[in-house]
Coordinates of C-alpha atoms in Angstrom, one line a residue:
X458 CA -1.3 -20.8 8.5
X459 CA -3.9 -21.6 6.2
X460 CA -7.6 -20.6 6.9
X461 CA -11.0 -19.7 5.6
X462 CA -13.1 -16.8 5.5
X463 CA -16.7 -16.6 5.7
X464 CA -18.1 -12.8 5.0
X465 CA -22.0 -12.2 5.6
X466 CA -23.3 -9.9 2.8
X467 CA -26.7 -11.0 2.7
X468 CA -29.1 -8.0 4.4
X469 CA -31.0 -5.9 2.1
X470 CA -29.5 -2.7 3.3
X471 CA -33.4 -0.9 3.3
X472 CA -32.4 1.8 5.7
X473 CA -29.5 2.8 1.9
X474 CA -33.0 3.8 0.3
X475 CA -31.7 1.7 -2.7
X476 CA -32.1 -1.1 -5.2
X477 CA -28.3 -1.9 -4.9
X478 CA -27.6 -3.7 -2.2
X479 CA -25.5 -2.3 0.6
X480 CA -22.2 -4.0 0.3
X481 CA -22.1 -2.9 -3.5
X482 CA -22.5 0.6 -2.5
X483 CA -19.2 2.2 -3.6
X484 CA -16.0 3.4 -1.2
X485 CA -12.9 4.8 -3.2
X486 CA -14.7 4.1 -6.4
X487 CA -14.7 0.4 -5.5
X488 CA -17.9 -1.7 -3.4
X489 CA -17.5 -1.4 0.3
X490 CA -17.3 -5.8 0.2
X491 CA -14.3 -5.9 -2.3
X492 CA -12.4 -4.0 0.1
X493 CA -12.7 -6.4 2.7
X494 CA -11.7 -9.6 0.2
X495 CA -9.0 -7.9 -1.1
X496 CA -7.7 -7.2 2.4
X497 CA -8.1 -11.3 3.2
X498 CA -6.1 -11.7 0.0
X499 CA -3.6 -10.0 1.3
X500 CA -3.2 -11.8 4.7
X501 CA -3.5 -14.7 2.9
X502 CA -7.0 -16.0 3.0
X503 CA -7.4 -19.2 0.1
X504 CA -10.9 -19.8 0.9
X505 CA -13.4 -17.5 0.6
X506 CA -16.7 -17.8 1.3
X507 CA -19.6 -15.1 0.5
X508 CA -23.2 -15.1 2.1
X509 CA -25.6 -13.4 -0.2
X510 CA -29.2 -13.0 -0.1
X511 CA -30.9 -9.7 -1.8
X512 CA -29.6 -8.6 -4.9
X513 CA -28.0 -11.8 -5.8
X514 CA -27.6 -11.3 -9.7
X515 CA -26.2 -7.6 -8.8
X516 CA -23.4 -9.0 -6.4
X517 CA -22.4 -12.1 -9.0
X518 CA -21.6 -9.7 -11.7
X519 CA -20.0 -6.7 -9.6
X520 CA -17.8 -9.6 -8.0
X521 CA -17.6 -11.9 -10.7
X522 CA -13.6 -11.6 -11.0
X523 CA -13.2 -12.8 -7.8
X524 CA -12.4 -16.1 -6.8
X525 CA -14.8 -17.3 -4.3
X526 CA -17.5 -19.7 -3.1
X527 CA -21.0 -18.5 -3.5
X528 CA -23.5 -19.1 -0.3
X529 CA -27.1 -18.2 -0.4
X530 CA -28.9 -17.5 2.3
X531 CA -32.2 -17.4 0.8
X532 CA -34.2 -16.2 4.1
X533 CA -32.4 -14.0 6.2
X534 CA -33.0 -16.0 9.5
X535 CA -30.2 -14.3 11.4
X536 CA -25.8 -14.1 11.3
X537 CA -25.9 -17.7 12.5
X538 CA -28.4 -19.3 10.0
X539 CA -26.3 -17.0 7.2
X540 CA -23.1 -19.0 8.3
X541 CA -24.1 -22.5 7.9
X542 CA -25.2 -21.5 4.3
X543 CA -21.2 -22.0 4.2
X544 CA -20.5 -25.1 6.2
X545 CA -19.9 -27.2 2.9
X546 CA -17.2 -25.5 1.8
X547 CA -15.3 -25.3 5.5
X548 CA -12.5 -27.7 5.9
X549 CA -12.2 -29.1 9.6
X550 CA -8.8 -28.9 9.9
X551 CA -8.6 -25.1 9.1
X552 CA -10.0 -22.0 11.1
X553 CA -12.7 -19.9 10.5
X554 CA -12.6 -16.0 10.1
X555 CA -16.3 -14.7 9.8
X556 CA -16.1 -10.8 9.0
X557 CA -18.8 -8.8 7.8
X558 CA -19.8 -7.2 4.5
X559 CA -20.3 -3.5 5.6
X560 CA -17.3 -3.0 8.0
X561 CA -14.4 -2.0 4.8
X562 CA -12.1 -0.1 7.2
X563 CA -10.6 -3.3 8.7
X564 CA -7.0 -3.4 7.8
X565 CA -5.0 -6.2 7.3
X566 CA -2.8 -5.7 10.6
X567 CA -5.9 -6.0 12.8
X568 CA -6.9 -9.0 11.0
X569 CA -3.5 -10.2 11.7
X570 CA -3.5 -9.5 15.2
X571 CA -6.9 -11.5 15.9
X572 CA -5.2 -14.3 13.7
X573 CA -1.8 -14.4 16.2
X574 CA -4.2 -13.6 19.5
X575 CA -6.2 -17.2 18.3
X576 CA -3.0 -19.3 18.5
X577 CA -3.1 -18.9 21.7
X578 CA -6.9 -19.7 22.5
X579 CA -9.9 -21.2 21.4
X580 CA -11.8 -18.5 20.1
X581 CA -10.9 -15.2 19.6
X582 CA -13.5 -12.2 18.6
X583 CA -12.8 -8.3 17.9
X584 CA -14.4 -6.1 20.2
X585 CA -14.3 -2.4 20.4
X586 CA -15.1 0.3 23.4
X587 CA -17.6 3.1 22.2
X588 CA -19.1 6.3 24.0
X589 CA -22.0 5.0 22.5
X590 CA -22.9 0.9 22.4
X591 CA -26.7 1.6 21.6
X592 CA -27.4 -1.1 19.2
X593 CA -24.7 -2.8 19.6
X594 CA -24.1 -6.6 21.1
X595 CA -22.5 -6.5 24.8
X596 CA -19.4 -8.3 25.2
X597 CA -20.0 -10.5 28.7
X598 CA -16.9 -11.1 30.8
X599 CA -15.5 -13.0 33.9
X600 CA -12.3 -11.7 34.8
X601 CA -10.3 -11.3 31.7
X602 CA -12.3 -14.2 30.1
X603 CA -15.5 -13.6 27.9
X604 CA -18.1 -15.6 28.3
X605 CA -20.9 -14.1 25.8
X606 CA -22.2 -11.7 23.8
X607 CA -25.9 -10.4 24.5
X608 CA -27.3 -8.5 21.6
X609 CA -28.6 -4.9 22.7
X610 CA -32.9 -5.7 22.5
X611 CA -32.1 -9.0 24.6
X612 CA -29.8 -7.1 27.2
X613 CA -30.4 -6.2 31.2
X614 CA -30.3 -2.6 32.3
X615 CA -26.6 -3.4 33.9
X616 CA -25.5 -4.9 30.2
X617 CA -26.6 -2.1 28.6
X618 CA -24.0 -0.1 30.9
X619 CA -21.1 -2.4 29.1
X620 CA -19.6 -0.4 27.0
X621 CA -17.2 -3.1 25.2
X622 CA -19.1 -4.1 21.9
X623 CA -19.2 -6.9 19.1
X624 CA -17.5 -6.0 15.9
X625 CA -19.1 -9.4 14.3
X626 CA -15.6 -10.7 13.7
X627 CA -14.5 -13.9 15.0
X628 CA -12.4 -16.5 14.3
X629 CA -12.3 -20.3 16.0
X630 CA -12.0 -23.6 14.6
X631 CA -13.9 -25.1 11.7
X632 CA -15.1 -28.6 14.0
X633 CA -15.9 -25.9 16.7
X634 CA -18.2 -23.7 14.9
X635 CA -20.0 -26.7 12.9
X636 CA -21.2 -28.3 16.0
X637 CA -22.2 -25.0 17.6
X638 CA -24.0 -23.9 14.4
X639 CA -25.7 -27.4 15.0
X640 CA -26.9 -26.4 18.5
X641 CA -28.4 -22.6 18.0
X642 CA -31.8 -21.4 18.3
X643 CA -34.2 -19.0 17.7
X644 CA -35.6 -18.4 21.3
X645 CA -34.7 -14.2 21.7
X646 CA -36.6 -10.9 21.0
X647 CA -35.8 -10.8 17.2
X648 CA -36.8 -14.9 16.2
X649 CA -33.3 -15.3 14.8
X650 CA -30.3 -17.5 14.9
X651 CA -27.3 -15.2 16.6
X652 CA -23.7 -16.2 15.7
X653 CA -23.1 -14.3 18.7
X654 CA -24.4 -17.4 20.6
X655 CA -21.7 -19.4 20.0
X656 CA -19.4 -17.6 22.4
X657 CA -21.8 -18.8 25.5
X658 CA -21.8 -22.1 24.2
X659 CA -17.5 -21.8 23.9
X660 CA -17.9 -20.2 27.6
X661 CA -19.9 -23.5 28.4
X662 CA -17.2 -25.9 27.5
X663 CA -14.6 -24.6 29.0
X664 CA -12.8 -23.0 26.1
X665 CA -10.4 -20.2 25.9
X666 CA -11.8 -17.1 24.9
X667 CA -9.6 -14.1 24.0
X668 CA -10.5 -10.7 22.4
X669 CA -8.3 -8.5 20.1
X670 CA -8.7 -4.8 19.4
X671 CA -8.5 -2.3 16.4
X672 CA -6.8 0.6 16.4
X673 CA -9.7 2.6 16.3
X674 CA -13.2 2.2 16.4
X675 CA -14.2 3.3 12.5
X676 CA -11.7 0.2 11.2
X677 CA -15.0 -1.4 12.3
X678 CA -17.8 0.9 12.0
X679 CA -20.3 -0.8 9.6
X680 CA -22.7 1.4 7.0
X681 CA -26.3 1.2 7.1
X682 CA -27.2 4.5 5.5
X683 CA -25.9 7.0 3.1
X684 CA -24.7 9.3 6.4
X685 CA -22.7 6.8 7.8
X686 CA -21.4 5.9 4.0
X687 CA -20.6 9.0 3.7
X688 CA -18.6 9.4 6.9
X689 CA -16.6 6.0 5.9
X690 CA -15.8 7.5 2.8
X691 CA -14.0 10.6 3.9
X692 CA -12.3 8.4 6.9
X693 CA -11.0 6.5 3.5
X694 CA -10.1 9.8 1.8
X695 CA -8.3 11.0 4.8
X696 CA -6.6 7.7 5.3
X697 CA -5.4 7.8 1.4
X698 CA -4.2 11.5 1.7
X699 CA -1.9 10.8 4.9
X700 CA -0.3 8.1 3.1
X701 CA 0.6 10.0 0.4
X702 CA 1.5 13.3 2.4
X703 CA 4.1 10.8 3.7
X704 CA 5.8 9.5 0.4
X705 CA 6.4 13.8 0.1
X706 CA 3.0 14.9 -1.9
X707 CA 1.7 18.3 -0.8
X708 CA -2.2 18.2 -0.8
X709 CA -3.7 21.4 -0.2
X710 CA -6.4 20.2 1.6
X711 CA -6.8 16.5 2.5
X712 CA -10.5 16.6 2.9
X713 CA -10.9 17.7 -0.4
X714 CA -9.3 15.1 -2.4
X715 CA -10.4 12.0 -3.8
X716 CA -8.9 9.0 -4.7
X717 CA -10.5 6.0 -6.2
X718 CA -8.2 3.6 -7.5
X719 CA -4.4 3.2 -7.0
X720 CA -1.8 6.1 -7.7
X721 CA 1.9 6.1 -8.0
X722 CA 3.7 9.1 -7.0
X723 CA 6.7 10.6 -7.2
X724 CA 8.3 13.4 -5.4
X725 CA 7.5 17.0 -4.6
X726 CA 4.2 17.6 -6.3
X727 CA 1.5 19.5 -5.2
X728 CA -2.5 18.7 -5.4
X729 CA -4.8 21.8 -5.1
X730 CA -8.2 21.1 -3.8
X731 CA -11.4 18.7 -5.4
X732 CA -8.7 17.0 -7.2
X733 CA -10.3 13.7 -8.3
X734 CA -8.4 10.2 -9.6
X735 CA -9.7 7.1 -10.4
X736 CA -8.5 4.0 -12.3
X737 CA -4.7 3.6 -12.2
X738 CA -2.7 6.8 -12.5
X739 CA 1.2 7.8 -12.5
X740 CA 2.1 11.0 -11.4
X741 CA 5.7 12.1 -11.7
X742 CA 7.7 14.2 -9.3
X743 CA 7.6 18.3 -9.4
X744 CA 4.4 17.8 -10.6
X745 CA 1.2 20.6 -10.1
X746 CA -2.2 19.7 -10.6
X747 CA -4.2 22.8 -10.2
X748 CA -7.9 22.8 -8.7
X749 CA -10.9 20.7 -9.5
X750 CA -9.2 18.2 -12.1
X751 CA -9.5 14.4 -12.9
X752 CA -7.5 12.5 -13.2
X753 CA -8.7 8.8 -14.8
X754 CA -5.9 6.1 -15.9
X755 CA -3.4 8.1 -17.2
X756 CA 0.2 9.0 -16.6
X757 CA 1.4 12.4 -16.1
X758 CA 5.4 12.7 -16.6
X759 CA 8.2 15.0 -14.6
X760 CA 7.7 18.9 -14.2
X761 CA 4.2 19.0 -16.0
X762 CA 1.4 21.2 -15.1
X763 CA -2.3 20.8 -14.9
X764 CA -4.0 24.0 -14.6
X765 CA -7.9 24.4 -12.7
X766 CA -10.8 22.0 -14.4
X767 CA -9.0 20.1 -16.5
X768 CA -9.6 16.0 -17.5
X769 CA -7.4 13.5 -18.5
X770 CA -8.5 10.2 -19.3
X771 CA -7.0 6.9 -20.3
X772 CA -3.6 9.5 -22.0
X773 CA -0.4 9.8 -21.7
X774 CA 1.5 13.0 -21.0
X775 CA 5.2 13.4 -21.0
X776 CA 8.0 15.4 -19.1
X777 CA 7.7 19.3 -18.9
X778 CA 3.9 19.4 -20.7
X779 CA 1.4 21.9 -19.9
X780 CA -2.5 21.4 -20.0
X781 CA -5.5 23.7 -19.3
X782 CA -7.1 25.5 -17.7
X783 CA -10.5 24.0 -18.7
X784 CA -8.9 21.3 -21.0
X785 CA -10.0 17.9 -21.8
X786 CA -7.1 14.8 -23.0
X787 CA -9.4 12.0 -24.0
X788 CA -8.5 8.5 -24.5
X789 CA -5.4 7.7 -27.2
X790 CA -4.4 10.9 -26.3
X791 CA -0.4 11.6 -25.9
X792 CA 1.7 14.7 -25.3
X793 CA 5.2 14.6 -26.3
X794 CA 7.9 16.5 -23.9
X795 CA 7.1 20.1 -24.0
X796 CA 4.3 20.3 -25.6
X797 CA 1.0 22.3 -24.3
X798 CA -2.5 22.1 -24.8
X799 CA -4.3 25.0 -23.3
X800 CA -7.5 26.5 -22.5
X801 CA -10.8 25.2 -23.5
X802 CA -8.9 22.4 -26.1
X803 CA -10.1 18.8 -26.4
X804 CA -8.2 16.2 -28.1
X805 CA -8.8 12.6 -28.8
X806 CA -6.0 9.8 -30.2
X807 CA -4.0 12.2 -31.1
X808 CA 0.0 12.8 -30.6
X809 CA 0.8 16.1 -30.0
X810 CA 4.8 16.4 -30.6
X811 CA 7.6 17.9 -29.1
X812 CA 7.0 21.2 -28.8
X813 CA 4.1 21.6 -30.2
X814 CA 1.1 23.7 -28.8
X815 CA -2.5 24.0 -29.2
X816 CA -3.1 26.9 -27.0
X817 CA -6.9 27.7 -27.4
X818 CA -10.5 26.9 -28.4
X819 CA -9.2 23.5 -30.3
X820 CA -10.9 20.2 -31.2
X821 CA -8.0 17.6 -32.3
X822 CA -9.3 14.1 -33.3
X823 CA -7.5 10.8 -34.5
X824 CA -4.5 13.5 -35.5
X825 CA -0.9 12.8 -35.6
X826 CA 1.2 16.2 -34.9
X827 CA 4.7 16.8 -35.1
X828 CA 7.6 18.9 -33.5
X829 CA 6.9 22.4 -33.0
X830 CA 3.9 22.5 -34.5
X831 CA 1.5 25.3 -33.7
X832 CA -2.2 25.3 -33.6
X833 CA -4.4 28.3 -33.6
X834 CA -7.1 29.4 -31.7
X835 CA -10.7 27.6 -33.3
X836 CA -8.9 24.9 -35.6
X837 CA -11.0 21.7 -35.2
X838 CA -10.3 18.3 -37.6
X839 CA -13.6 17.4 -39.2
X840 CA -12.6 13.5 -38.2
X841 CA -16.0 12.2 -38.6
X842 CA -18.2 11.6 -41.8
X843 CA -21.4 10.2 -39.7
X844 CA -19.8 6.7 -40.3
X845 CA -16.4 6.4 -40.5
X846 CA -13.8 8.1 -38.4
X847 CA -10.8 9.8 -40.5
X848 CA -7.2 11.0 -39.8
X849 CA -4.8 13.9 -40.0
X850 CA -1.6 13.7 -40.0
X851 CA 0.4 17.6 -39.5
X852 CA 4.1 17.5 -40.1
X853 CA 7.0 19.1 -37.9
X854 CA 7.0 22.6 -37.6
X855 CA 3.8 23.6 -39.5
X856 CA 1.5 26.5 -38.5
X857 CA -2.1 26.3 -38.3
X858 CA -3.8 29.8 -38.9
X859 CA -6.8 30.3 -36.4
X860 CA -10.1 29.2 -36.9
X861 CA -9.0 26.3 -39.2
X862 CA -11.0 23.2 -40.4
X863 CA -9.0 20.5 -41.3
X864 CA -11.3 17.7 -43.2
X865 CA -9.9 14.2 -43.0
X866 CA -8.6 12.5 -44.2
X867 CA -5.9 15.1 -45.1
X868 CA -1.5 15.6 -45.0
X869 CA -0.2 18.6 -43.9
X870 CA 3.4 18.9 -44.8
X871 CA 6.3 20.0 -43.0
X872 CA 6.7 23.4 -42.4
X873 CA 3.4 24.1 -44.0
X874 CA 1.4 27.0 -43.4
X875 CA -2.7 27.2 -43.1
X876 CA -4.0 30.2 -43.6
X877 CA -6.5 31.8 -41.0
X878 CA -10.4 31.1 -42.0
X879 CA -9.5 28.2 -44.1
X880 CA -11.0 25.0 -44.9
X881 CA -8.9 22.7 -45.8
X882 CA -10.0 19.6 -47.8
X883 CA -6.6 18.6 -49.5
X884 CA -3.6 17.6 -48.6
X885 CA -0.5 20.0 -48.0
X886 CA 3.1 19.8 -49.2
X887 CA 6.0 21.1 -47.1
X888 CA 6.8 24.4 -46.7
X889 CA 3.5 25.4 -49.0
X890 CA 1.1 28.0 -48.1
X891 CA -3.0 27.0 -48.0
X892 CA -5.5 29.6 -47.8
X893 CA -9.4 28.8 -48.9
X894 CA -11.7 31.6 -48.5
X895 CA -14.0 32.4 -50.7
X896 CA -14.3 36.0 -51.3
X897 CA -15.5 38.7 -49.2
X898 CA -18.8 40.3 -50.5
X899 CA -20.0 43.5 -49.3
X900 CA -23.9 43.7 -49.4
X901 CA -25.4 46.8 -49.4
X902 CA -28.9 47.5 -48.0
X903 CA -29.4 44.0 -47.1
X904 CA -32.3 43.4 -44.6
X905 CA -32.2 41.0 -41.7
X906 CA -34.9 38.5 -40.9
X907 CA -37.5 39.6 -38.7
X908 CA -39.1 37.2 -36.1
X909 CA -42.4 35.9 -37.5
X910 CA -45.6 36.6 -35.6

């Protein structure tokens, strides 16, 4: 079944205290409105239409991959008027789904179900009971039939009893909806074409109205401030987390983990707490990522650990590594099988080998390194003339003495050996020995500088 979409993202969002407008406002790392195209991708939407209004030159560029129709509504005159911004673009022999920008809980299996509940009627809307309607628009029945929707400022004292509320999803047929757009108007509390009148007017006809359900009430819930954004966003955390606790990933607590982008897992690994990844990220099985790391585009191989506060972005570490605590892999960066990269290290395009280990205190930039090489504490390469960017390349097995500066470009042969305190400005053959110091002076009687008045 082919049909079209029409998603209403044109309010200003002035109760999100913000200049971007609400539906950009982030979930999972990604705006609250791309969650709800993707998920008519996926049940197969091929037209899509978006109502903007406020922010218009914000929403084209956030949404710019996306294949869509662009429908301004350049006064907000109410859900209806934002509607027949899209009536060119609707085809008569399709239906229409009209979901709303701010609702990006709705999954595709509830959009599904009010897809199958409309071959079987005229109309069909998703409606919702709440403890609490206030605000809301009340659905109107006869018997199991609906027969309007009266929005909350326009309702009686018995409506307002209803507790059955509008979700603003619908979906009915194109020819249907263009000659009930034609027929709205303005005449209630807030001067504003409802959408919500067209179910009256369906009523009216005689057509069959049917309602679907979600499976719970936040697939619906729309955002309108940074509380309720907030609460969506840890519904979507918690959401994330269950799925993975079920392909056999230990989290140590699921509301404190984050993730905002897409992960492939293995099995067996265990997440401590404030664990944060973003982008696209592989992680192995028997895997441990220790507290209060992130974890951005990067791919973490079998049996490797990731101690407390460590980042990894945009690298690439192998089977049986070990990184951190307090370490940083920036992007280019690659750990060979084995090799370990410990506390308070950074390191940035560079190939640490088989083996090999930078243990402490390190800066390693645009650096090739070997097999079971190892790197003392305080060695940094001095990659970086104030122009240019320069590298090293250390051989297998060489050993780098602590508190080493390596000035690119520069060779450090296999087997080599730098001495402690050394800075070393040429090249190394294997198996030689490099020591610069220069040489210790004892100065007697010397005076240290006093602070000036």
């Amino acid at each position: 079944m082919t049909f079209s979409v029409v998603i209403l993202a044109a309010g200003k969002g002035t109760r999100m205290k913000s200049n971007l407008p609400k539906v950009l406002h982030p979930i999972g790392g990604k705006p609250m409105v791309q969650h709800i195209i993707d998920t008519v991708r996926q049940i197969g939407a091929e037209n899509i239409n978006l109502i903007y209004g406020h922010g218009g030159d914000q929403l084209q560029q956030a949404l710019a991959h996306n294949q869509m129709n662009w429908c301004l509504q350049a006064e907000q005159l109410g859900t209806g008027h934002a509607v027949q911004q899209a009536i060119p673009h609707l085809n008569d022999k399709q239906d229409v789904l009209i979901l709303v920008g701010d609702a990006p809980l709705i999954k595709a299996s509830t959009l599904e179900q009010l897809l199958a509940v409309k071959q079987h009627a005229d109309l069909a809307l998703l409606t919702v009971q709440l403890d609490d309607p206030t605000g809301m628009g009340r659905i109107i029945r006869k018997g199991e039939q609906v027969t309007a929707i009266v929005e909350h400022k326009d309702a009686t004292i018995e409506q307002l009893a209803i507790s059955e509320i509008n979700t603003g999803m619908m979906i009915m047929g194109s020819k249907d909806l263009k000659r009930w757009l034609s027929q709205l108007d303005n005449n209630n509390s807030q001067g504003e074409f409802y959408l919500t009148d067209v179910i009256a007017m369906a009523a009216t006809e005689g057509k069959t109205i049917k309602a679907s359900h979600p499976s719970s009430a936040v697939e619906v819930e729309g955002i309108n401030n940074r509380m309720q954004l907030a609460k969506i966003e840890r519904a979507f955390q918690l959401n994330q987390a269950n799925v993975l606790m079920s392909k056999g990933v230990t989290l140590c607590d699921p509301q404190r983990f984050d993730l905002r982008g897409d992960l492939v897992v293995g099995q067996d690994i265990v997440i401590d707490i404030n664990v944060v990844i973003e982008g696209t990220v592989s992680i192995g099985s028997n895997v441990t990522i220790g507290p209060n790391c992130v974890l951005i585009d990067c791919e973490i191989g079998d049996g490797t650990v990731i101690e407390a506060n460590s980042i990894i972005e945009q690298a690439k570490v192998a089977e049986n590594c070990s990184v951190g605590p307090f370490a940083r892999l920036r992007p280019g960066t690659v750990l060979l099988e084995k090799s370990k990269v410990g506390n308070f290290v950074e390191l940035k395009k560079t190939t640490l080998g088989v083996g090999s280990k930078a243990n402490h205190f390190t800066y390693l930039g645009d650096t090739t390194v070997g097999s079971k090489v190892n790197i003392g504490a305080g060695t940094i390469t001095c990659n970086y003339d104030g122009v240019n960017k320069f590298k090293t390349e250390i051989g297998d097995g060489a050993f780098i003495g602590s508190n080493s500066s390596l000035v690119a470009p520069l060779t450090i042969g296999k087997n080599a050996t730098v001495g402690a305190g050394s800075t070393i400005t040429k090249s190394i053959e294997d198996e030689e020995l490099a020591i610069a110091r220069t040489k210790q002076r004892n100065i007697a009687g010397w005076q240290r500088p006093v602070k000036k008045s």
